[in-house]
Tab-separated table of C-alpha atoms and ligand atoms in Angstrom:
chain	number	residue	atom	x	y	z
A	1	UNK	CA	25.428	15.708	42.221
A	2	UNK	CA	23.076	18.279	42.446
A	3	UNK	CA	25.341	20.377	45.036
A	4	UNK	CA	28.219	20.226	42.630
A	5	UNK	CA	25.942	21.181	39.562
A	6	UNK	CA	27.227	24.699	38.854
A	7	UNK	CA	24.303	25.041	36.378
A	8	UNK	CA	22.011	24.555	39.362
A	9	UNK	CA	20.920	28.118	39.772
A	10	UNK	CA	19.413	28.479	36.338
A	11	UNK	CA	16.647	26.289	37.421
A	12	UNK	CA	15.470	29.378	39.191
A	13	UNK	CA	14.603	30.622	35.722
A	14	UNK	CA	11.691	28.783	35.722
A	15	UNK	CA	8.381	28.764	37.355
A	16	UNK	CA	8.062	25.002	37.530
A	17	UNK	CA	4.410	23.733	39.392
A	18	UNK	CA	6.032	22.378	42.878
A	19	UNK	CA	6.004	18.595	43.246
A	20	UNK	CA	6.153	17.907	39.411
A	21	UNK	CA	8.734	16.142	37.701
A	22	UNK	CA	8.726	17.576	34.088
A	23	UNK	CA	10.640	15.369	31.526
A	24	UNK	CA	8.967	16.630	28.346
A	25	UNK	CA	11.045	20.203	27.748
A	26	UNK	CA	11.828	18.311	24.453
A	27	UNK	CA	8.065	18.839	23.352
A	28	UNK	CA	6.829	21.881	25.242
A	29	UNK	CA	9.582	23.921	27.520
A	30	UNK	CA	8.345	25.140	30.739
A	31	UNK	CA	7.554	28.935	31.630
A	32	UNK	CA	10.035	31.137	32.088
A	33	UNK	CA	9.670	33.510	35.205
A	34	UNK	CA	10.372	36.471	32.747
A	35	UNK	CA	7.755	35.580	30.275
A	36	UNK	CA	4.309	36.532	31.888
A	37	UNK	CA	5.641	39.899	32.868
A	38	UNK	CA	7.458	40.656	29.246
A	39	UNK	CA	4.043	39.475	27.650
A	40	UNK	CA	2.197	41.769	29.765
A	41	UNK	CA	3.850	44.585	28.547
A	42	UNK	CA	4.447	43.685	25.277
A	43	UNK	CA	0.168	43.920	25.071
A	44	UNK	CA	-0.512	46.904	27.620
A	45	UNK	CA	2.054	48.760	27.120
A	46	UNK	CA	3.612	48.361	23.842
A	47	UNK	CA	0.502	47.519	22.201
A	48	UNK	CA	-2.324	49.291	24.378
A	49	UNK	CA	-0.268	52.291	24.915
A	50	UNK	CA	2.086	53.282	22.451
A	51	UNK	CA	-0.061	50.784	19.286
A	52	UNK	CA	1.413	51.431	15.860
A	53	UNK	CA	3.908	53.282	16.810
A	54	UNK	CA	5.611	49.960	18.836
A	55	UNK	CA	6.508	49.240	15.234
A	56	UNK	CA	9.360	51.616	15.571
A	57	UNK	CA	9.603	52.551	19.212
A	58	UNK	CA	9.824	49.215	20.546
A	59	UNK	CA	11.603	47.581	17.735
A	60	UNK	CA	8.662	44.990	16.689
A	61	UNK	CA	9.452	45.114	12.916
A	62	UNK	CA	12.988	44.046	13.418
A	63	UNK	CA	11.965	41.656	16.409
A	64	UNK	CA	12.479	38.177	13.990
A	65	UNK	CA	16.243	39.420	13.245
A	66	UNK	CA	16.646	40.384	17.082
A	67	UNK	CA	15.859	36.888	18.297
A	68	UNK	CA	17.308	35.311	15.518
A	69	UNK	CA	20.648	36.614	16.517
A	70	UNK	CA	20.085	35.048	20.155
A	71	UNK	CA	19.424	31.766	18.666
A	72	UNK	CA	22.335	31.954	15.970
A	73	UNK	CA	24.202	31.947	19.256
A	74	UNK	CA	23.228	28.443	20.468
A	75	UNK	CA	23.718	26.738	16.455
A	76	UNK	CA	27.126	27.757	15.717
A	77	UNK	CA	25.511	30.479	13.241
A	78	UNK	CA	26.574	34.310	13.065
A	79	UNK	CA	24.466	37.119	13.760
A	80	UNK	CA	22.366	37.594	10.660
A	81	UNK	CA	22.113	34.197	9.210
A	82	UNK	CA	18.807	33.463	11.462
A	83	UNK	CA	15.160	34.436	11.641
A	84	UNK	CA	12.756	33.750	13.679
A	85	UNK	CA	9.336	33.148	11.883
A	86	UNK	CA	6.576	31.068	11.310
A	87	UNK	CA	6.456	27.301	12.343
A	88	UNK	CA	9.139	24.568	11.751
A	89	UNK	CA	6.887	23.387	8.914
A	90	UNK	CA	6.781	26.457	7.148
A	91	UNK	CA	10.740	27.437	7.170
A	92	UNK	CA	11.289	23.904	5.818
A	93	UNK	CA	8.908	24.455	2.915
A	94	UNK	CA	10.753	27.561	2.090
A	95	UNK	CA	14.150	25.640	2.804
A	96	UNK	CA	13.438	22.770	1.151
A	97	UNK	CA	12.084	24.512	-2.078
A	98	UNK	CA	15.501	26.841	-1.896
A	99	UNK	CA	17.609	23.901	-1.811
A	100	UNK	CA	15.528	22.272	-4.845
A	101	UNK	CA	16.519	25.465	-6.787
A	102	UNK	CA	20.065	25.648	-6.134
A	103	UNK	CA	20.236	21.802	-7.074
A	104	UNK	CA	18.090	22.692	-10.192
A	105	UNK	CA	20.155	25.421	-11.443
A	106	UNK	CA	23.779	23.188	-11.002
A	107	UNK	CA	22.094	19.932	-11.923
A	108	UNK	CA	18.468	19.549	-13.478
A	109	UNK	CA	18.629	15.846	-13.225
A	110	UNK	CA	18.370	15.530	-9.855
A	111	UNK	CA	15.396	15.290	-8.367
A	112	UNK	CA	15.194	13.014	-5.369
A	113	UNK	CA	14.917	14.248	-1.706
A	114	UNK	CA	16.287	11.764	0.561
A	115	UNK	CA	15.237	11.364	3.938
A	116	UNK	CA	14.769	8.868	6.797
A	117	UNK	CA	11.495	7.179	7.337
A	118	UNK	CA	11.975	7.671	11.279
A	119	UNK	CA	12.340	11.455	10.605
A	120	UNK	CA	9.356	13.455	12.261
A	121	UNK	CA	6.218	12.726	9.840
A	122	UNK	CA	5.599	16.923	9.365
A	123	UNK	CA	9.208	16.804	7.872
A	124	UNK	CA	8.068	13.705	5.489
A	125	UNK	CA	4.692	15.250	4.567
A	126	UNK	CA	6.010	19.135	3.743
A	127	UNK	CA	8.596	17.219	1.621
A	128	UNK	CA	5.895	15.249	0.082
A	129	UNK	CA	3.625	18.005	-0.668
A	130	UNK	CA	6.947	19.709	-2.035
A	131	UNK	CA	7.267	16.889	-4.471
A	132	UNK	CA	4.018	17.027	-5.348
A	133	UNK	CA	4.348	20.654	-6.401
A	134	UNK	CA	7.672	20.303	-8.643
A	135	UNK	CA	7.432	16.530	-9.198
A	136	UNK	CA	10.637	15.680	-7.456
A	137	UNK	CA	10.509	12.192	-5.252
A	138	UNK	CA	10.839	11.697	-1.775
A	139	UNK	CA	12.857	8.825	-1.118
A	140	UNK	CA	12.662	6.661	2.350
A	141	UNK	CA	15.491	4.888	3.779
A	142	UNK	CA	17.142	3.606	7.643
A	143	UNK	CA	19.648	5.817	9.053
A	144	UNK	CA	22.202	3.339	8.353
A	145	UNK	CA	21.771	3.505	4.618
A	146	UNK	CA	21.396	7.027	4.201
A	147	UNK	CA	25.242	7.496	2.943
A	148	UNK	CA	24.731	3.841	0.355
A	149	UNK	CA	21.521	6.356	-0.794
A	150	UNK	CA	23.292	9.369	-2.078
A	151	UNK	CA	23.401	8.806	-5.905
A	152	UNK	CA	23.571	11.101	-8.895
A	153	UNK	CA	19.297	11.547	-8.456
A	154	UNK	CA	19.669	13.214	-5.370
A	155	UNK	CA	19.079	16.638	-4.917
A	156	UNK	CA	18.470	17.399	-0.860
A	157	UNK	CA	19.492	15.072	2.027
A	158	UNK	CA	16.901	16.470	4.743
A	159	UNK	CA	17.550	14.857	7.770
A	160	UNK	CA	16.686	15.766	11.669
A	161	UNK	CA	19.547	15.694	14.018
A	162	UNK	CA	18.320	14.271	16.824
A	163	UNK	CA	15.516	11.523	16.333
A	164	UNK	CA	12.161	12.537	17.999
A	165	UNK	CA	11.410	9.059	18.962
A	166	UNK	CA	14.580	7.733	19.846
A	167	UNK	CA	17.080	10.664	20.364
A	168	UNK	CA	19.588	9.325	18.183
A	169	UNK	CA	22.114	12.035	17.165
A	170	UNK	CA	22.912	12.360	13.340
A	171	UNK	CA	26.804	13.010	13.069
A	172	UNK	CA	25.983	16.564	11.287
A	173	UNK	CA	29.548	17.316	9.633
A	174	UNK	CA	30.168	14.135	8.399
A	175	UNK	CA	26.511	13.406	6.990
A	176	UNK	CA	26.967	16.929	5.486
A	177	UNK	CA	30.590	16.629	4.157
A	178	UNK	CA	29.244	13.017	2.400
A	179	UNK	CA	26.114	14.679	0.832
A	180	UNK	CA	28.718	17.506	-0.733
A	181	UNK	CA	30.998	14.917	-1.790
A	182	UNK	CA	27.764	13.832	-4.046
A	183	UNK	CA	26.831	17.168	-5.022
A	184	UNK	CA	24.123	17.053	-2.595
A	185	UNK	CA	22.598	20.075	-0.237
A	186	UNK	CA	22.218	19.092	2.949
A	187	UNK	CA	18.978	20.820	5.294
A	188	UNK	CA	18.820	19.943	8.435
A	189	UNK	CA	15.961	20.331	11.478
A	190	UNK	CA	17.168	21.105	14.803
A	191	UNK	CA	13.926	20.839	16.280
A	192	UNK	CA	15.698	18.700	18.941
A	193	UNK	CA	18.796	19.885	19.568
A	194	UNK	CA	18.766	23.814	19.828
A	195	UNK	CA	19.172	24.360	22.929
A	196	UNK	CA	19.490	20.811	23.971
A	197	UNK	CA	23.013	19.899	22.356
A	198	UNK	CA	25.735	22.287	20.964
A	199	UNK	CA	24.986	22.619	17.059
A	200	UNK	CA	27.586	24.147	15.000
A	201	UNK	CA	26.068	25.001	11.524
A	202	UNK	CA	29.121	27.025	10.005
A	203	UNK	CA	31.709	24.035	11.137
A	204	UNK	CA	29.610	21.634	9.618
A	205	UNK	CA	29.409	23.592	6.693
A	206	UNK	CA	25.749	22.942	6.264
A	207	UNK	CA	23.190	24.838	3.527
A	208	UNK	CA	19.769	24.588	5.513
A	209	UNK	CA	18.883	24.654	8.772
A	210	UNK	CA	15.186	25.224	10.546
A	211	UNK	CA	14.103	24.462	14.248
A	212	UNK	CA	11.849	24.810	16.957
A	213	UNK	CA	11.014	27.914	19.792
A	214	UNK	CA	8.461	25.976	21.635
A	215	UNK	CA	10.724	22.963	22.685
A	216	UNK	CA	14.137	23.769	24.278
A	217	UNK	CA	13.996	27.019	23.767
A	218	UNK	CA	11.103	27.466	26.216
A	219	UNK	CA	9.348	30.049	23.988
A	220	UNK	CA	5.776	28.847	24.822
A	221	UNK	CA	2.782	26.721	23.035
A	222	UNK	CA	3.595	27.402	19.416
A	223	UNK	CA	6.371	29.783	19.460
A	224	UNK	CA	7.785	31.153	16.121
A	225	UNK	CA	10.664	28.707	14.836
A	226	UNK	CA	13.524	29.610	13.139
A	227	UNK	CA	15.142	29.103	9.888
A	228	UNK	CA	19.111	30.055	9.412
A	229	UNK	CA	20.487	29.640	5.607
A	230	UNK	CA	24.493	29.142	4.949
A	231	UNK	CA	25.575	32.713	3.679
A	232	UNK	CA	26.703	31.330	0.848
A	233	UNK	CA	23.477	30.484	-0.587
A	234	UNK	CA	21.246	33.524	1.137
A	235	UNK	CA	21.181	35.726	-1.669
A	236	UNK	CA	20.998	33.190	-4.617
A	237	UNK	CA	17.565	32.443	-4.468
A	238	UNK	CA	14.018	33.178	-3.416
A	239	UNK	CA	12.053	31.061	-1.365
A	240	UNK	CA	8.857	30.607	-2.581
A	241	UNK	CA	6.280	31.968	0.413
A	242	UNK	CA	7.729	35.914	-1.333
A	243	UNK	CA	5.814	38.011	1.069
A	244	UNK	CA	5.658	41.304	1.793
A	245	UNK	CA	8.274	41.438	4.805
A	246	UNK	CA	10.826	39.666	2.911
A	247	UNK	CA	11.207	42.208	0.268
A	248	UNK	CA	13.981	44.777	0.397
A	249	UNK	CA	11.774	47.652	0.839
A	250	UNK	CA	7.655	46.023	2.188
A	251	UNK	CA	7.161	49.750	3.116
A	252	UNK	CA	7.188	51.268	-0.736
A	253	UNK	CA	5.154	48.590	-1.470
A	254	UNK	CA	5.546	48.607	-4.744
A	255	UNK	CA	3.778	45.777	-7.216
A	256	UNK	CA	6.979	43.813	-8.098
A	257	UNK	CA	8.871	41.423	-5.276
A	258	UNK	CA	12.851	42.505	-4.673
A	259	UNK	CA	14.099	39.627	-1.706
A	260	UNK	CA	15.566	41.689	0.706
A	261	UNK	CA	18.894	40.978	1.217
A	262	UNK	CA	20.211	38.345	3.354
A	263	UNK	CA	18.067	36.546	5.546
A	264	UNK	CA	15.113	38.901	6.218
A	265	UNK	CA	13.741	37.473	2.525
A	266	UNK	CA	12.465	34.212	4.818
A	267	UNK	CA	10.161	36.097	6.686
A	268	UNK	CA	7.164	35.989	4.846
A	269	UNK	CA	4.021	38.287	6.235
A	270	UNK	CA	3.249	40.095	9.918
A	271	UNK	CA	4.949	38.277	12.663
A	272	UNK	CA	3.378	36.948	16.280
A	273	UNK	CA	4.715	40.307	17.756
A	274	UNK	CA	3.330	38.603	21.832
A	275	UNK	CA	4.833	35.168	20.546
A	276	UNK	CA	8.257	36.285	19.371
A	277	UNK	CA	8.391	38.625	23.042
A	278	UNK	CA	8.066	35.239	24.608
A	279	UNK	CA	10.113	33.317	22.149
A	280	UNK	CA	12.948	36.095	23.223
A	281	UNK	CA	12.323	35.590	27.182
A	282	UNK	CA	12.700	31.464	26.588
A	283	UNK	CA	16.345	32.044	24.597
A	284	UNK	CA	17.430	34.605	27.463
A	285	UNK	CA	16.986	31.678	29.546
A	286	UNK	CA	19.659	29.822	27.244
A	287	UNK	CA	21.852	32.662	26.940
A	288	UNK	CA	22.044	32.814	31.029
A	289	UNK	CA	24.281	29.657	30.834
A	290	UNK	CA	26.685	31.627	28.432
A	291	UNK	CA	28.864	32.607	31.667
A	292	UNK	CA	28.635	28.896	32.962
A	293	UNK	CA	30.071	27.771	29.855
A	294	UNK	CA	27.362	27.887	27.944
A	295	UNK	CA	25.746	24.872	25.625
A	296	UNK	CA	29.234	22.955	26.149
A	297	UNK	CA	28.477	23.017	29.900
A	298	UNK	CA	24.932	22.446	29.393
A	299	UNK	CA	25.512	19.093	27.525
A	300	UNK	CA	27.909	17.806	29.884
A	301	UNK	CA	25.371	18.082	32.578
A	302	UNK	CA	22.292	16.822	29.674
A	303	UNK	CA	24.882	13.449	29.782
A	304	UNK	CA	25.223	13.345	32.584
A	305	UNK	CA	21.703	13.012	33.575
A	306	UNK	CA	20.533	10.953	31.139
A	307	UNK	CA	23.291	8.235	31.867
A	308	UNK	CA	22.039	8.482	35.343
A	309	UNK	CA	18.632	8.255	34.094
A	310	UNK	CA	19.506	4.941	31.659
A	311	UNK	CA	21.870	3.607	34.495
A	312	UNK	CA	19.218	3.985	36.918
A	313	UNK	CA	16.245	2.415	35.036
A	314	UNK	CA	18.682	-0.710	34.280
A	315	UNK	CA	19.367	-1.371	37.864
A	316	UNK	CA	15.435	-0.889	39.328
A	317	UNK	CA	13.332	-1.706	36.891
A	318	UNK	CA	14.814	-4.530	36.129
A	319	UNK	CA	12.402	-7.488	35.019
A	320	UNK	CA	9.828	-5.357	33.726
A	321	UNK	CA	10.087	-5.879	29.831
A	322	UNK	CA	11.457	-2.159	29.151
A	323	UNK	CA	13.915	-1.722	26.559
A	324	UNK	CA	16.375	1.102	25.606
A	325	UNK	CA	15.339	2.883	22.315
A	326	UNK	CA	18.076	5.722	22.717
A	327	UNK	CA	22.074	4.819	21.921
A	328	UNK	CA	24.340	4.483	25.237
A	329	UNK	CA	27.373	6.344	23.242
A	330	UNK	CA	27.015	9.927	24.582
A	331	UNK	CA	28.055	10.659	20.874
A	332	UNK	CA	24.685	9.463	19.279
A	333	UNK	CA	22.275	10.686	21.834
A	334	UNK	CA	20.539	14.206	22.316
A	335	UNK	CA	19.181	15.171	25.793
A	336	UNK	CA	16.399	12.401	25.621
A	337	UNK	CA	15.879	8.852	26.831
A	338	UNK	CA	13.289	6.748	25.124
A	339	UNK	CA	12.102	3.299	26.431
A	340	UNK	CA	10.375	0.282	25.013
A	341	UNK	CA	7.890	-2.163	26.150
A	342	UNK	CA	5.657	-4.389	24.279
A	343	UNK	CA	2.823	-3.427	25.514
A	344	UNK	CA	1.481	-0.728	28.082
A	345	UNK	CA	3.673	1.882	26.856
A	346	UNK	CA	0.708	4.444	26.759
A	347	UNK	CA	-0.523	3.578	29.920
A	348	UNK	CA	2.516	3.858	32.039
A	349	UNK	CA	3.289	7.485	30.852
A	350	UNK	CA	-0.552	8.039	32.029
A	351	UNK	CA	0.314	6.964	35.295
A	352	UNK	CA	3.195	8.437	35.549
A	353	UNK	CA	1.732	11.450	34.632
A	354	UNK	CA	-1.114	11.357	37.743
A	355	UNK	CA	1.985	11.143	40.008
A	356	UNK	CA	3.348	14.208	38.746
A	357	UNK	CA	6.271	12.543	36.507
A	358	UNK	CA	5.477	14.124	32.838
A	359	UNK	CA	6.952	12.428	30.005
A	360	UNK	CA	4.809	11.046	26.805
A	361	UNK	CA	4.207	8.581	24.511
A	362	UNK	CA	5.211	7.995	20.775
A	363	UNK	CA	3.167	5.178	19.085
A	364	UNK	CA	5.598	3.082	17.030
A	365	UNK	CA	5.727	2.649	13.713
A	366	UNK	CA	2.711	0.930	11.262
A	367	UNK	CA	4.309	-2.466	10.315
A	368	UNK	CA	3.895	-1.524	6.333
A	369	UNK	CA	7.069	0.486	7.233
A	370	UNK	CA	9.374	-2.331	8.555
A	371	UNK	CA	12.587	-1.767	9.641
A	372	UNK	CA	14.799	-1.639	12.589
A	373	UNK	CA	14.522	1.843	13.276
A	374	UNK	CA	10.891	2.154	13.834
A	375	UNK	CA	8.920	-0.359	15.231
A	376	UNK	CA	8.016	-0.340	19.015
A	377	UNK	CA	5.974	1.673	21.450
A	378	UNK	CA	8.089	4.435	23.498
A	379	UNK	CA	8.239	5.690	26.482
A	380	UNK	CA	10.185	9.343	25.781
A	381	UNK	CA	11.938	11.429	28.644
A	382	UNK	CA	13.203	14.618	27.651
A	383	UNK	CA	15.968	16.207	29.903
A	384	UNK	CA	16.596	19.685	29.859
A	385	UNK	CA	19.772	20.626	31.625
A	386	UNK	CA	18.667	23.770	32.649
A	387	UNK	CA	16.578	22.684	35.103
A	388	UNK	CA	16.494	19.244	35.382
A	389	UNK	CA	18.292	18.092	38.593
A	390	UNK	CA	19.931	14.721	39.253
A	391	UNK	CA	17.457	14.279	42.440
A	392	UNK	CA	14.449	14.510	40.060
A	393	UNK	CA	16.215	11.020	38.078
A	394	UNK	CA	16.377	9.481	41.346
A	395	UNK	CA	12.668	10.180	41.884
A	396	UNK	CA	11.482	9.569	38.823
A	397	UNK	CA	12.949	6.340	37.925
A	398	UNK	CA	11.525	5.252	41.539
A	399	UNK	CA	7.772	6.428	40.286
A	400	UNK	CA	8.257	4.235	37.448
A	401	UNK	CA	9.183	1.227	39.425
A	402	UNK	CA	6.070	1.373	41.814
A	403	UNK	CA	4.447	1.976	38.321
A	404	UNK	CA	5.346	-1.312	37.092
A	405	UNK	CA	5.499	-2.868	40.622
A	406	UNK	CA	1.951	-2.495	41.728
A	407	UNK	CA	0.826	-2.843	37.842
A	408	UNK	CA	-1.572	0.291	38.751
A	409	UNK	CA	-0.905	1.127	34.973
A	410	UNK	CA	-3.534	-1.481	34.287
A	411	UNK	CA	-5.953	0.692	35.167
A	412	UNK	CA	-9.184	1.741	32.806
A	413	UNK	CA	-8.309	5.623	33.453
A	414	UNK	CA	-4.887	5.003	31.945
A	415	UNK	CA	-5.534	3.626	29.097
A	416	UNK	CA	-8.204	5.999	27.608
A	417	UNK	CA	-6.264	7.528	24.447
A	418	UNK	CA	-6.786	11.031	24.876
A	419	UNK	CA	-6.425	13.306	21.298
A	420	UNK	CA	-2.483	14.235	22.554
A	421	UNK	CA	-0.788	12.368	23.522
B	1	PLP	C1	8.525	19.288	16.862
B	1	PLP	C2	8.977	19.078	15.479
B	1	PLP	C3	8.382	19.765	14.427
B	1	PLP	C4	7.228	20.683	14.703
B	1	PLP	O1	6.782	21.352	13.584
B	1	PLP	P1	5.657	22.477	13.753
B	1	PLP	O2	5.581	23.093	12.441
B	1	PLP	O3	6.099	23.366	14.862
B	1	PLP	O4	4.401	21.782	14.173
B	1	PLP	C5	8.885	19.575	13.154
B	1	PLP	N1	9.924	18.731	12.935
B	1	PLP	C6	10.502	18.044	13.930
B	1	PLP	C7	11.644	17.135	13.635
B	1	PLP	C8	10.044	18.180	15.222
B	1	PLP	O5	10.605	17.491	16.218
C-alpha cells in the first residue's frame, strides 16, 4: 500500500525522529524540514539585519493576510476571508461575540448559544465567559439532539466539526442549512479538520469559522490560529478585541477605532512575526499535495489508513477489552481513531509511548455529565496523511498487542499522571 501511495513522497517534508511512530499530528504536527531554516532567517536576517524595516521589506505587517490566504485554500474559503492570529480561543471570542451581534440586531430575544457538551471544554468555557459578559446562556446538549435544540431562544449553534475525543465528523452543510432554517448563525471550529479533511466553508454556507496552526497544519507549539468570517457578515460588525491592527488605518493612529475593512478588523494587536514564518512553512507542507490532488487525495489516503488502523486493531487485539469510540462510516469520521477500555487507558498510551508509538490519552467524561457521548477513557490516534504510511499501522497496532499481551502496561512508571497528558 505504501508503494502505490502517490502521496508517499510528501513524507519527506518532514524531519520525523527515526524509529518513532507519531500518531498525534492531530494535537501537535511534526517539524517541517523548511521550518528551522525559515525561522532562522526570519530572526537573523529579517529581524537582526534589516529590524524595523522587515515591517515593509519582508512583508511582516501583512504576514496574517499572507498565510491566511494559504489556509483559505484548504477550508473551501477565498483569498481574503482568513487571518491568521492569535489562538483558537481568542478568534472564537471575537467570533462568537460577532455572531451574538448580528443575532441581536435581527432578533433581541434570542439569547441562547447552543453547543455540545462533548465539544472541546476551551470552546465551552470562552462561550461561558461570553455569556457571562452579555448574559446570554450556554446551552448543553448530545450531538443527536442538537437539531430537536434549535428553538426561537437560540442565537449561535457553535459546534466543532470533528470531535476531539472521538473524531466524529459533524455533517457541516446540513447542521448549518438547519440552524438558518431557525434563524440561527452557525460558527464552527475546525481545529480538527483543517488540513485533516476537506472543509468547504462557502458551500456550506457557514457565518463563523476559527481553527488551529499547531495541529494539522504543522505550524509548531502554539502557532497562530485562524479565524475566516462569511463575506457576508465581515463588514457588519466589530468584534470586540478592536485593536490597533484591525483598524483601517493603525498607522495614523488616531484616538477613535474605524474596523478596517474586511477581514484584517480580526487581527487585534502585534502578531508572532517567528510564529506566523513557521505557521507559513507547516501550510506549504499542505499546499505540496495541491498537485497530488490536494485535500481530496489526502482524505482518501486519511481513510484509508484509519480503516486499516480500526480493521487491524479488531483482528489482533482481539480479547483485550478495547472498544471503538470513532464511527466506522468514513462519512462521520475525521483522520483520527479513538479507543476505549475500562481501565488502563492512560497507561497503555505510556507504554506505547516508551516504544516509540506516540498517541495520547483523553480522560472521559465526569459522570455529573451523563450521556452517551462522553463517558469512557480513550485511547486517541491521530493520522495525518501526509506522512503517515500504511507500514507504520501495521507496526503500531502490533506494539499495542505485545502492550496488552505481556500486560507490561501494568507497570508503576506507566501509570504516573504526568501534568500533559
Ligand atoms: C485544540 C483545540 C483548541 C485549542 O485552543 P487554543 O486556544 O489553541 O488552546 C480549541 N478548540 C478545539 C476544538 C480544539 O481541538
Amino acid at each position: 500500500m505504501d508503494a502505490q501511495d502517490p502521496l508517499r513522497p510528501l513524507r519527506e517534508l518532514f524531519a520525523l525522529p527515526p524509529g518513532m511512530i507519531y500518531l498525534d499530528g492531530n494535537s501537535l504536527g511534526p517539524l517541517p524540514r523548511a521550518t528551522p531554516q525559515r525561522v532562522a532567517d526570519t530572526v537573523t536576517r529579517e529581524w537582526g539585519q534589516d529590524l524595523i524595516q522587515s515591517w515593509n521589506s519582508a512583508g511582516w505587517f501583512a504576514m496574517p493576510r499572507r498565510v491566511g490566504d494559504k489556509i483559505a485554500r484548504l477550508i473551501g474559503a477565498q483569498p481574503g476571508e482568513v487571518v491568521a492570529t492569535d489562538s483558537t480561543s481568542v478568534n472564537l471570542f471575537k467570533v462568537l461575540s460577532a455572531a451574538l451581534h448580528r443575532a441581536s440586531e435581527d432578533a433581541p430575544q434570542r439569547t441562547t448559544i447552543v453547543s455540545e457538551r462533548s465539544n472541546f471544554p476551551t470552546d465551552l468555557y470562552i462561550a461561558q465567559g461570553l455569556c457571562r459578559e452579555r448574559g446570554c446562556t450556554l446551552k448543553l446538549v448530545e450531538p443527536e439532539e442538537i437539531t430537536a435544540s434549535l428553538s426561537a431562544d437560540v442565537a449561535v449553534l457553535m459546534l466543532t466539526h470533528v470531535n476531539y475525543r472521538t473524531g466524529a465528523m459533524h455533517d457541516m452543510a446540513a447542521l448549518t442549512a438547519a440552524a438558518h432554517a431557525a434563524g440561527i448563525f452557525a460558527v464552527w471550529d475546525l481545529a480538527h479538520s483543517a488540513g485533516a479533511v476537506p472543509v468547504d466553508l462557502r458551500g456550506a454556507q457557514a457565518d463563523f469559522a476559527v481553527g488551529c496552526g499547531y495541529k494539522y497544519l504543522n505550524g509548531g507549539p502554539g502557532a497562530p490560529a485562524f479565524v475566516w468570517v462569511n463575506p457576508k457578515h465581515t463588514d457588519r460588525c466589530w468584534q470586540p478585541l478592536a485593536g490597533w491592527w484591525g483598524h483601517a488605518a493603525p498607522f495614523e493612529f488616531s484616538p477613535d477605532y474605524q474596523p478596517a475593512p474586511g477581514i484584517a478588523r480580526y487581527q487585534c494587536g502585534t502578531q508572532p512575526i517567528i510564529s506566523l514564518a513557521a505557521l507559513d512553512c507547516g501550510l506549504d507542507t499542505l499546499l505540496a499535495a495541491e498537485p497530488l490532488g490536494g485535500m481530496a487525495a489526502l482524505r482518501v489516503k486519511s481513510l484509508a489508513l484509519t480503516d486499516l488502523f480500526i480493521d487491524l486493531v479488531a483482528q489482533r487485539c482481539a480479547g483485550h477489552g478495547l472498544g471503538l469510540a470513532t464511527p466506522r462510516e468514513p462519512t462521520q469520521r475525521g483522520s483520527q481513531v479513538c479507543l476505549t477500555r475500562p481501565s488502563g487507558a492512560y497507561a497503555i498510551v505510556q507504554a506505547l509511548i516508551a516504544r516509540g508509538v506516540i498517541g495520547d490519552f483523553r480522560a472521559g467524561a465526569p459522570s455529573t455529565a451523563p450521556g452517551p457521548s462522553g463517558s469512557p477513557d480513550i485511547l486517541r490516534f491521530g493520522f495525518a496523511p501526509l506522512y503517515t504510511g500504511f507500514e507504520d499501522i501495521w507496526h503500531a497496532v502490533e506494539q499495542l498487542r505485545q502492550v496488552l499481551e505481556s500486560g507490561e502496561w501494568q507497570h508503576p512508571e506507566f501509570n504516573r499522571k504526568q501534568a500533559v497528558t
